[in-house]
Coordinates of C-alpha atoms in Angstrom, one line a residue:
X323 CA -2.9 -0.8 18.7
X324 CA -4.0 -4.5 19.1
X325 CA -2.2 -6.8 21.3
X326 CA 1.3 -7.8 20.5
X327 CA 2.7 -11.1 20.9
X328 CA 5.6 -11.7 23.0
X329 CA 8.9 -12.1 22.5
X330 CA 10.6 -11.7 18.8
X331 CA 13.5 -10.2 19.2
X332 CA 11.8 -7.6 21.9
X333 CA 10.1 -6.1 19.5
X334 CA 7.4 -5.5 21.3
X335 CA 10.2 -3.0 23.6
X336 CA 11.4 -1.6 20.3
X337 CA 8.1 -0.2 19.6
X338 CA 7.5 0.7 23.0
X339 CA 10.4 2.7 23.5
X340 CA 10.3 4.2 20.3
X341 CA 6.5 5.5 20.4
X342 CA 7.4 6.8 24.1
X343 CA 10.6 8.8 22.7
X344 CA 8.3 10.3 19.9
X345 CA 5.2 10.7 21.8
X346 CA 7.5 12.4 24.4
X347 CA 8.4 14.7 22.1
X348 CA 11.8 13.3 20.9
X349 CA 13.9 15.4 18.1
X350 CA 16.9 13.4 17.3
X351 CA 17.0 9.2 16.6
X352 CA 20.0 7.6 15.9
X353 CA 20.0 5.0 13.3
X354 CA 21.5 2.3 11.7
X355 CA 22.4 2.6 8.1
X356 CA 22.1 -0.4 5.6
X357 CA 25.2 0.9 3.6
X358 CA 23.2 2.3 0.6
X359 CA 25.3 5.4 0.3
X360 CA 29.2 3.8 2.0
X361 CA 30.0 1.7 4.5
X362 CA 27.0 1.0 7.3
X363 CA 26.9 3.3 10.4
X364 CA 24.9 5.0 12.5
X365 CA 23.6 8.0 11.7
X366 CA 21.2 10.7 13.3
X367 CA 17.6 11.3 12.2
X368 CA 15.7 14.5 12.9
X369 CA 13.1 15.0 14.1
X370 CA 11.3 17.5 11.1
X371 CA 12.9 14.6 8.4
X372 CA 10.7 12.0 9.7
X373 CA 7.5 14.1 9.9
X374 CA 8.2 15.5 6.2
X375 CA 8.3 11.3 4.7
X376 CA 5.5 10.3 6.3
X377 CA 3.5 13.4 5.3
X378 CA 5.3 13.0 1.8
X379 CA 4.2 8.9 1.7
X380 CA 0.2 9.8 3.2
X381 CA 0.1 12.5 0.6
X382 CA 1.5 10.5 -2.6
X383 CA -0.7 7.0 -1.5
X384 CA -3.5 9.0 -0.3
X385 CA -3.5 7.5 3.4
X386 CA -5.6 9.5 4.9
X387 CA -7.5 8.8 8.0
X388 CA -9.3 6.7 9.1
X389 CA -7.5 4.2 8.4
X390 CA -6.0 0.7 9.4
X391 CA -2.8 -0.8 8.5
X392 CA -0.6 -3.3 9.5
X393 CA 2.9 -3.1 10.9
X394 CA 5.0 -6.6 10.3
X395 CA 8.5 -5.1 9.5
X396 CA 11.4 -4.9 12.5
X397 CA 10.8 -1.8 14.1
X398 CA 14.6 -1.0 15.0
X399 CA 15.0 -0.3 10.9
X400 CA 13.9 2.6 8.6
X401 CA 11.2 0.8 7.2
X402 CA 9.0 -0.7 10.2
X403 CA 10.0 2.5 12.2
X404 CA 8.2 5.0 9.7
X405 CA 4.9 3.2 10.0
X406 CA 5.0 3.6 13.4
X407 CA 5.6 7.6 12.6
X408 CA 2.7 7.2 9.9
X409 CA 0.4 6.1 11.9
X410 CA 1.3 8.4 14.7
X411 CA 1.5 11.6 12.9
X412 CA -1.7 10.8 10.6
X413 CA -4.0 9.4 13.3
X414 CA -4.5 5.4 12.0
X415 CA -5.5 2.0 13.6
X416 CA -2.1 0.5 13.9
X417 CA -2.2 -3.4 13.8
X418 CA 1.0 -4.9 15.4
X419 CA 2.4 -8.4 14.5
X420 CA 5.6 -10.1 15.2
X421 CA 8.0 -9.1 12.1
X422 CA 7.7 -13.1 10.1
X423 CA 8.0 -14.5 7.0
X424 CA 3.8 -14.5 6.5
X425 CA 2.2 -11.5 8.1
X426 CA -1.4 -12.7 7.9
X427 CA -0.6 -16.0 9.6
X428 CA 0.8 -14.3 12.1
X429 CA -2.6 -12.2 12.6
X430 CA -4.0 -15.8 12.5
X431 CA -1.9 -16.8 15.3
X432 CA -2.5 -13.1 17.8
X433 CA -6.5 -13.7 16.9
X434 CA -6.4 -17.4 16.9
X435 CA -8.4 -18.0 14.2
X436 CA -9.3 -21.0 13.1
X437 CA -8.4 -22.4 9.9
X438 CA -11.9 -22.0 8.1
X439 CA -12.4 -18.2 10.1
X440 CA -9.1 -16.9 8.5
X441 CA -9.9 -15.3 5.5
X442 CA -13.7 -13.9 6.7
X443 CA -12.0 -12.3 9.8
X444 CA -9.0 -10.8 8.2
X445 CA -11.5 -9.3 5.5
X446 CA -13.3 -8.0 8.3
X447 CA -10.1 -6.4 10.3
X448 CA -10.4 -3.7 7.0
X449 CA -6.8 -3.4 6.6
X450 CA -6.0 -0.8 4.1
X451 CA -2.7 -0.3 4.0
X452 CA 0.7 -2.5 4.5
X453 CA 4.5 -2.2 3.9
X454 CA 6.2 -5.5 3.4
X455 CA 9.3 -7.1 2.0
X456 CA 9.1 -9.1 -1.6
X457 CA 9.0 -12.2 0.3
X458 CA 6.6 -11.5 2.9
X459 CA 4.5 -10.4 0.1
X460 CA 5.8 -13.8 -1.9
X461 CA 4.6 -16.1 1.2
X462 CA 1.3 -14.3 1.2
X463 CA 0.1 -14.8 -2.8
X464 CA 1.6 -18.3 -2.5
X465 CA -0.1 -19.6 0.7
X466 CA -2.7 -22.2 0.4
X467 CA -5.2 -20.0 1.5
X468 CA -6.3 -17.2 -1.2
X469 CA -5.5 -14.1 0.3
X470 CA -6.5 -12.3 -2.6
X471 CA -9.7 -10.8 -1.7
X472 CA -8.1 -9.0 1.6
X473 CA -5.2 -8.0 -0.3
X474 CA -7.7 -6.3 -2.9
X475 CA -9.9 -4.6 0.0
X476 CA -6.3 -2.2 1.0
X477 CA -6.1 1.2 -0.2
X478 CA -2.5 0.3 -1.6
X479 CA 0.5 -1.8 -0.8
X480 CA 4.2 -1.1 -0.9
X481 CA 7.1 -3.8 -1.3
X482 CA 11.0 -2.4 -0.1
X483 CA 14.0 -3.6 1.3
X484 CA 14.9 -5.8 -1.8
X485 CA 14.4 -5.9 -5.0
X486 CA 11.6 -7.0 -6.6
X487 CA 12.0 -10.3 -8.6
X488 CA 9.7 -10.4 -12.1
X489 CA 8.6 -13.4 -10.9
X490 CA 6.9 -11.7 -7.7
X491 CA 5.6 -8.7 -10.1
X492 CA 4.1 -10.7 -12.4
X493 CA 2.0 -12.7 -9.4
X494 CA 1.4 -9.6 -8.8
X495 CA -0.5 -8.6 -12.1
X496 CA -3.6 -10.5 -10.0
X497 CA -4.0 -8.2 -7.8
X498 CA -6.3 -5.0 -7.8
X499 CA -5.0 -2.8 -5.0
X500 CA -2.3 -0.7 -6.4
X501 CA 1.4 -2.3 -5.7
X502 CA 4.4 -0.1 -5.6
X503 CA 7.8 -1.1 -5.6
X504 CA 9.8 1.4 -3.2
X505 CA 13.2 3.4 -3.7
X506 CA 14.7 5.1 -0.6
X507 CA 17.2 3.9 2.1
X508 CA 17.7 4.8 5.8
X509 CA 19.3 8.2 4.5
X510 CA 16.1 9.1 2.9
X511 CA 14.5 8.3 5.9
X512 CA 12.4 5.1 4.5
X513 CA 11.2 5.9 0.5
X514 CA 11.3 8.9 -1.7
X515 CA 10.4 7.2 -4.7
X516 CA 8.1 5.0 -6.0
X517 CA 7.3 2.5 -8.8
X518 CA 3.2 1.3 -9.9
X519 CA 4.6 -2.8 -10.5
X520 CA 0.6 -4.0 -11.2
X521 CA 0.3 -1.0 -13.4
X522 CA -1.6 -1.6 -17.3
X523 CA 1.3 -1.8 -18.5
X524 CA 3.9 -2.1 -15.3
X525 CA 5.9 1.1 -14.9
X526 CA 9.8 0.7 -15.7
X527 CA 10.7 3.7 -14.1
X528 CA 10.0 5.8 -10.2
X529 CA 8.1 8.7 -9.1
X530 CA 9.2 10.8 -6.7
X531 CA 7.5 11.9 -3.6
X532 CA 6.3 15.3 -3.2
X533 CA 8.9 17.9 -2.5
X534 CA 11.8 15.4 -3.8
X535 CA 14.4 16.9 -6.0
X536 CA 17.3 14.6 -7.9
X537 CA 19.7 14.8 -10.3
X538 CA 22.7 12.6 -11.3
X539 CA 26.5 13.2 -10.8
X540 CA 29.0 12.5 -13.5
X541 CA 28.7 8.9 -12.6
X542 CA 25.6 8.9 -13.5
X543 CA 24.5 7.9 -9.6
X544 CA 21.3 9.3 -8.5
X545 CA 21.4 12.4 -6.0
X546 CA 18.6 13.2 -3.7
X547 CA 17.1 16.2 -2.0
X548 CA 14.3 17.5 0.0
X549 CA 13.3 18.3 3.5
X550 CA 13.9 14.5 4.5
X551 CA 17.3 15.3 3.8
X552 CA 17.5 18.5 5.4
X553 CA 17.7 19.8 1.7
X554 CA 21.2 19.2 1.3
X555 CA 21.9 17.1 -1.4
X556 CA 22.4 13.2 -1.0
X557 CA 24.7 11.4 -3.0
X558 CA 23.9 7.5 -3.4
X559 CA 25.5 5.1 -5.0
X560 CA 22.2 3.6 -7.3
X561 CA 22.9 4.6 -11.0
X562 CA 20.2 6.1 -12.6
X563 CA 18.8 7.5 -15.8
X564 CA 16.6 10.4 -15.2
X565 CA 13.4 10.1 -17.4
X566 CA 12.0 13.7 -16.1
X567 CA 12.3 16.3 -13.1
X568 CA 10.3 13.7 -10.8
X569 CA 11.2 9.9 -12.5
X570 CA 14.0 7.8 -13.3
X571 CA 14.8 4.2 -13.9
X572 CA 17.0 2.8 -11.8
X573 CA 19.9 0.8 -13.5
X574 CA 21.7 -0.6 -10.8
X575 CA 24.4 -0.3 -8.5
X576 CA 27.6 1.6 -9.4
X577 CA 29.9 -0.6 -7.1
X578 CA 28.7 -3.5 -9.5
X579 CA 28.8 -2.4 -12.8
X580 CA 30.9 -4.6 -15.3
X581 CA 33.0 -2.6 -17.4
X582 CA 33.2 -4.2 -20.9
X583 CA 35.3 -2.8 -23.5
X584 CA 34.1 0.7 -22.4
X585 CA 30.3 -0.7 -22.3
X586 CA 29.1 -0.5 -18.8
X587 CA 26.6 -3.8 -18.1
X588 CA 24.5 -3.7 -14.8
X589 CA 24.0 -7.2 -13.3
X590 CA 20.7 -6.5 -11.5
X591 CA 19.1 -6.0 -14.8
X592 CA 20.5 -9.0 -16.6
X593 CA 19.4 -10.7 -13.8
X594 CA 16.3 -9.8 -13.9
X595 CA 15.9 -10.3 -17.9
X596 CA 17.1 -13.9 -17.2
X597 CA 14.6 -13.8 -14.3
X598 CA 16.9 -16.9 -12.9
X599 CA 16.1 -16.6 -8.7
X600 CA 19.3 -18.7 -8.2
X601 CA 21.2 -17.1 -10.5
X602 CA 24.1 -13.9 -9.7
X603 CA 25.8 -12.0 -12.3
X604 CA 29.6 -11.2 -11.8
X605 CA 32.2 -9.9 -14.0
X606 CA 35.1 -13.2 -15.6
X607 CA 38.3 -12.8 -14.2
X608 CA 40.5 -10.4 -16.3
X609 CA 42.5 -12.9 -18.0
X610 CA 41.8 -11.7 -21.4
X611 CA 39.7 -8.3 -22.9
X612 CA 36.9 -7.0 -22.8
X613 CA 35.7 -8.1 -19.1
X614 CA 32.4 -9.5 -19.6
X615 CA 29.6 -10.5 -17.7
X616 CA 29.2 -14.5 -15.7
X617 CA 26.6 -16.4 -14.3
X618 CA 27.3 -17.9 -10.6
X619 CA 24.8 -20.3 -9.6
X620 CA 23.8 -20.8 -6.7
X621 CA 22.0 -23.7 -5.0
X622 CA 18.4 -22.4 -3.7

């Protein structure tokens, strides 16, 4: 790995710990839940479930070594702690920043690069691969500098942890590396699905991973299985339509759905067709019928 900088939120001990427990030959991890399938708790990982995701993820995305990629997510949640299992279990170069709202100035700041140097020596780190957040990814395309070109040079690139504004997927639509939204939760242990969101033309709908089965309930709510469930079935709370045996579309949560004269309307997507950032969809109070569906702004 390349040096760490000190001191953000000990994540530098995070990581350290964490790569001792596995490299020690570790078999169970607790874990804190986000609340994607009930109320958030801790829950215990094995060790067999995290080796099948990130065999799953290398085999879907191709990651193969050798291979470089960068690690700028928290480490004490699903998502940053999988890349470390990645990169242990399939042999990369494991570049280690401080989790922050703009990865590569953060790589600036461990190399100290100056200004002018910043793109020439990132493009010639060869990152390949990264997981970020929508708005680390945001912060990135939007930054003075054009980061474009060592975006472009990475094998592919995947966005999780929120959703994906059209906004962000159309910015998007620039770059040549292969983005993919994710779809998974701590559960899942990190993604089990994913979507091509710079595709010709974007995809609408997810791909599993290798070896994932679902289905839906009579709720319609997407149900997961495969060896990173212990292949017992998974029931989430994400309603779904299933499109094949190995995609779906994702409609939205079930906890939000608007009811409306027997019609069920999903905020998340009129959201997203309004593509209003500071906007939130909620249901009017019940003072007359049907329910129906009402904007709450909300200052940015």
């Amino acid at each position: 790995m390349s040096q760490i900088p000190p001191d953000k939120d000990d994540f530098e001990g995070q990581i350290r710990e964490f790569c001792i427990q596995w490299q020690g030959g570790q078999s169970l991890f607790p874990q804190a839940t986000s609340g994607s399938t009930g109320m958030p708790t801790t829950i215990v990982l094995h060790r067999e479930q995290m080796v099948a995701s990130a065999r799953a993820s290398t085999e879907a995305l191709q990651l193969f070594p050798p291979l470089r990629a960068l690690l700028c997510l928290n480490a004490a949640y699903i998502g940053g702690k999988m890349m470390l299992v990645r990169a242990m279990e399939g042999g990369w170069a494991l570049e280690v920043v401080a989790p922050t709202g703009q990865p590569f100035r953060a790589l600036q700041k461990v190399y100290q690069w100056p200004e002018e140097a910043v793109l020439p020596s990132l493009r010639a780190l060869r990152l390949e691969f990264a997981a970020l957040v929508p708005l680390q990814l945001q912060n990135i395309l939007e930054d003075p500098l054009d980061f474009r070109p060592a975006l472009n040079q990475m094998r592919a690139l995947i966005v999780g942890g929120a959703p994906v504004s059209p906004l962000l997927e159309q910015a998007c639509q620039s770059l040549s590396v292969p983005v993919y939204s994710t779809y998974g939760m701590t559960e899942t242990v990190s993604h089990v699905a994913l979507r091509r969101i710079n595709a010709s033309p974007p995809q609408d709908y997810f791909e599993t991973l290798p070896g994932i089965e679902i289905q839906t309930n009579a709720e319609d709510c997407l149900c997961i299985k495969g060896a990173v469930t212990r292949h017992e079935w998974l029931v989430t709370r994400d309603q779904a339509a299933l499109l094949s045996p190995q995609r779906f579309r994702w409609l939205g949560r079930a906890d939000h759905v608007i009811n409306s004269g027997g019609i069920k309307i999903f905020p998340e997507k009129l959201e997203n067709a309004i593509s209003l950032a500071w906007a939130q969809l909620g249901p009017v109070p019940p003072f007359s019928w049907p329910t129906g569906p009402m904007i709450h702004w909300v200052s940015r």
